[in-house]
XYZ file of C-alpha atoms in Angstrom:
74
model
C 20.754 41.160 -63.869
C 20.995 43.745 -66.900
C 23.709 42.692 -69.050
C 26.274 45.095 -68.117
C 26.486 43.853 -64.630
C 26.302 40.322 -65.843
C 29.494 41.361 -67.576
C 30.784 43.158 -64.388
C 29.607 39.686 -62.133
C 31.429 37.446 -64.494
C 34.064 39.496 -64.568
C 34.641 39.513 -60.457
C 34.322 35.735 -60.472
C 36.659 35.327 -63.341
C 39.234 36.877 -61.289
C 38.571 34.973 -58.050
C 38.893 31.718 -60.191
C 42.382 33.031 -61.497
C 42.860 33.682 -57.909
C 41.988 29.517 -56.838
C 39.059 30.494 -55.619
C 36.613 27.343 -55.000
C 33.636 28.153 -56.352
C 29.862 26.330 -57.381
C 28.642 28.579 -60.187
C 25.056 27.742 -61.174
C 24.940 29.351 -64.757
C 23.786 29.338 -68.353
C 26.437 31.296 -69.110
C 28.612 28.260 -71.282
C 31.522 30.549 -72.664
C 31.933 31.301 -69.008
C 31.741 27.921 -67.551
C 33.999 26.602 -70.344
C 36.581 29.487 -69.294
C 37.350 29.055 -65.753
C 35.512 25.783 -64.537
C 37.702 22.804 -63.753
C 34.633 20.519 -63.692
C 31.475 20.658 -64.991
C 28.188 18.882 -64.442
C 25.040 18.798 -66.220
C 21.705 19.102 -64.343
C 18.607 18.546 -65.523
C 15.207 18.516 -63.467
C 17.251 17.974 -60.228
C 19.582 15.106 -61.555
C 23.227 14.951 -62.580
C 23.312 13.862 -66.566
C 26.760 14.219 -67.153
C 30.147 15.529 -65.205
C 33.626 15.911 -66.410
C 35.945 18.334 -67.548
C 35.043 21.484 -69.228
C 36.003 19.329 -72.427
C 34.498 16.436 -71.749
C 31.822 17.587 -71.155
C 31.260 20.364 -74.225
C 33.453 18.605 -76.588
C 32.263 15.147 -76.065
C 29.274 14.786 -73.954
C 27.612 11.365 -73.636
C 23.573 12.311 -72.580
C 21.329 12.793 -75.355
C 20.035 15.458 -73.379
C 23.218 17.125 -72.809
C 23.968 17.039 -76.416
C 20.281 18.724 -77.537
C 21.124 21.327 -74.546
C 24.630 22.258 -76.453
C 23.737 22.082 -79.626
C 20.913 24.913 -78.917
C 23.304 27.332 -77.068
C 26.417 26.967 -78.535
């Protein structure tokens, strides 16, 4: 997607979250998935690293690999 429909896609699903939408959102979008997830899980070469909240998970992730991720997108 170009980035203004990115920006138009996010901005549908943002509203369908505020809505209660259920929703799995595959994404490397992290501002987004911090916004309106209620859980989050790590994947990485088909296998769950890490799970948790949105905090959890960004603020205080456990994986080594989950913390190199972070650290080079955030």
């Amino acid at each position: 997607l170009d980035p203004e429909m990115v920006g138009e896609v996010l901005d549908v699903m943002r509203k369908l979250a505020e809505e209660g939408m259920t929703m799995v959102i595959v994404t490397h979008e992290m501002g987004f998935a911090r916004e309106v997830a209620d859980r989050i899980l790590f994947v990485d070469q088909g296998v769950i690293l890490e799970q948790g909240t949105p905090e959890q998970v960004f603020d205080h992730p456990q994986q080594e690999r989950t913390q190199t991720f972070l650290s080079k997108v955030l």
